[in-house]
Phi, psi and omega in degrees: 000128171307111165276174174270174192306204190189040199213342204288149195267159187294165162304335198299292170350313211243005151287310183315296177326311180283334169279321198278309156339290178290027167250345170289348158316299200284118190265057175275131171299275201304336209197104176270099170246139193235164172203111189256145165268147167227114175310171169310357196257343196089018192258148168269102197263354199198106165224140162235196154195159194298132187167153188284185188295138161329122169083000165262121189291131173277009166266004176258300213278163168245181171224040158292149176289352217194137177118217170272125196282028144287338163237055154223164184291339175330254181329001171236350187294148131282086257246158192301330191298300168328291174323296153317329196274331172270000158272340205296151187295308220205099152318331081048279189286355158281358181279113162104015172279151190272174165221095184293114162223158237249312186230164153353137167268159177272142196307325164332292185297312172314318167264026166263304180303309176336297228257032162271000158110356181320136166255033182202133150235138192234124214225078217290299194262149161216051160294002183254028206319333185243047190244146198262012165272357182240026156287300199290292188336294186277345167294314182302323178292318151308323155296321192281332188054060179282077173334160152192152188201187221215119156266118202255087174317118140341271143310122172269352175222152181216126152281135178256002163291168193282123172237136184248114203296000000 
């Protein structure tokens, strides 16, 4: 009898997986953020990634980082977090839901994850960790009592190719 593998990535491994997989998604130059929900059951109820609004051209709108902030992507960007949450299969199952996302969310995404009712955010990157919109994020996750925490993978690359037994 064949055993099973022992190689296989955690659920974490493979929400993380999936946000970051949607983040690939996202035609932003500078900064790709992805985002999966997942309910209490471990069903994936929600995934985005950062892109402008339904029906606004990203070949219109720009996407600098820097200038008069009517020509940077700010005011128009959607952030993955926004996204996943406005996707979600079933509004319901975010109350008590985690959120695997690619970077730290910005105090914006934070009072939205608040106030759909998420308990978890789960995070790969906080590179922007002392900038005060992400700052604002965590005293609000914190009052609200939002878990969050920085996920560090078993595994560091997931392959996609096709292995045929």
């Amino acid at each position: 009898m064949k055993a099973k593998r022992t190689d296989y990535i955690s659920w974490e491994e493979y929400f993380m997986a999936i946000a970051q997989l949607s983040a690939k998604r996202s035609k932003d130059p500078g900064t790709q953020v992805g985002a999966c929900i997942v309910n209490k059951n471990k069903r994936i109820i929600g995934i985005g990634y950062n892109g402008f609004p339904t029906g606004c051209s990203d070949d219109e709108l720009p996407w600098d980082r820097e200038g008069d902030f009517l020509q940077t992507k700010y005011p128009y960007v959607c952030h993955a977090e926004m996204n996943a949450i406005t996707n979600a299969s079933n509004k319901p199952d975010l109350d008590g839901a985690s959120m695997y996302v690619s970077l730290f969310p910005c105090n914006e995404c934070a009072k939205l994850i608040v106030q759909v009712g998420i308990e978890e955010v789960v995070f790969l990157s906080d590179r922007y960790n002392d900038e005060p919109v992400y700052v604002a994020a965590r005293r609000i996750f914190d009052m609200a009592g939002v878990k969050y925490r920085r996920l560090v993978p078993g595994h560091k690359q997931i392959d996609l190719s096709l292995e045929v037994d």
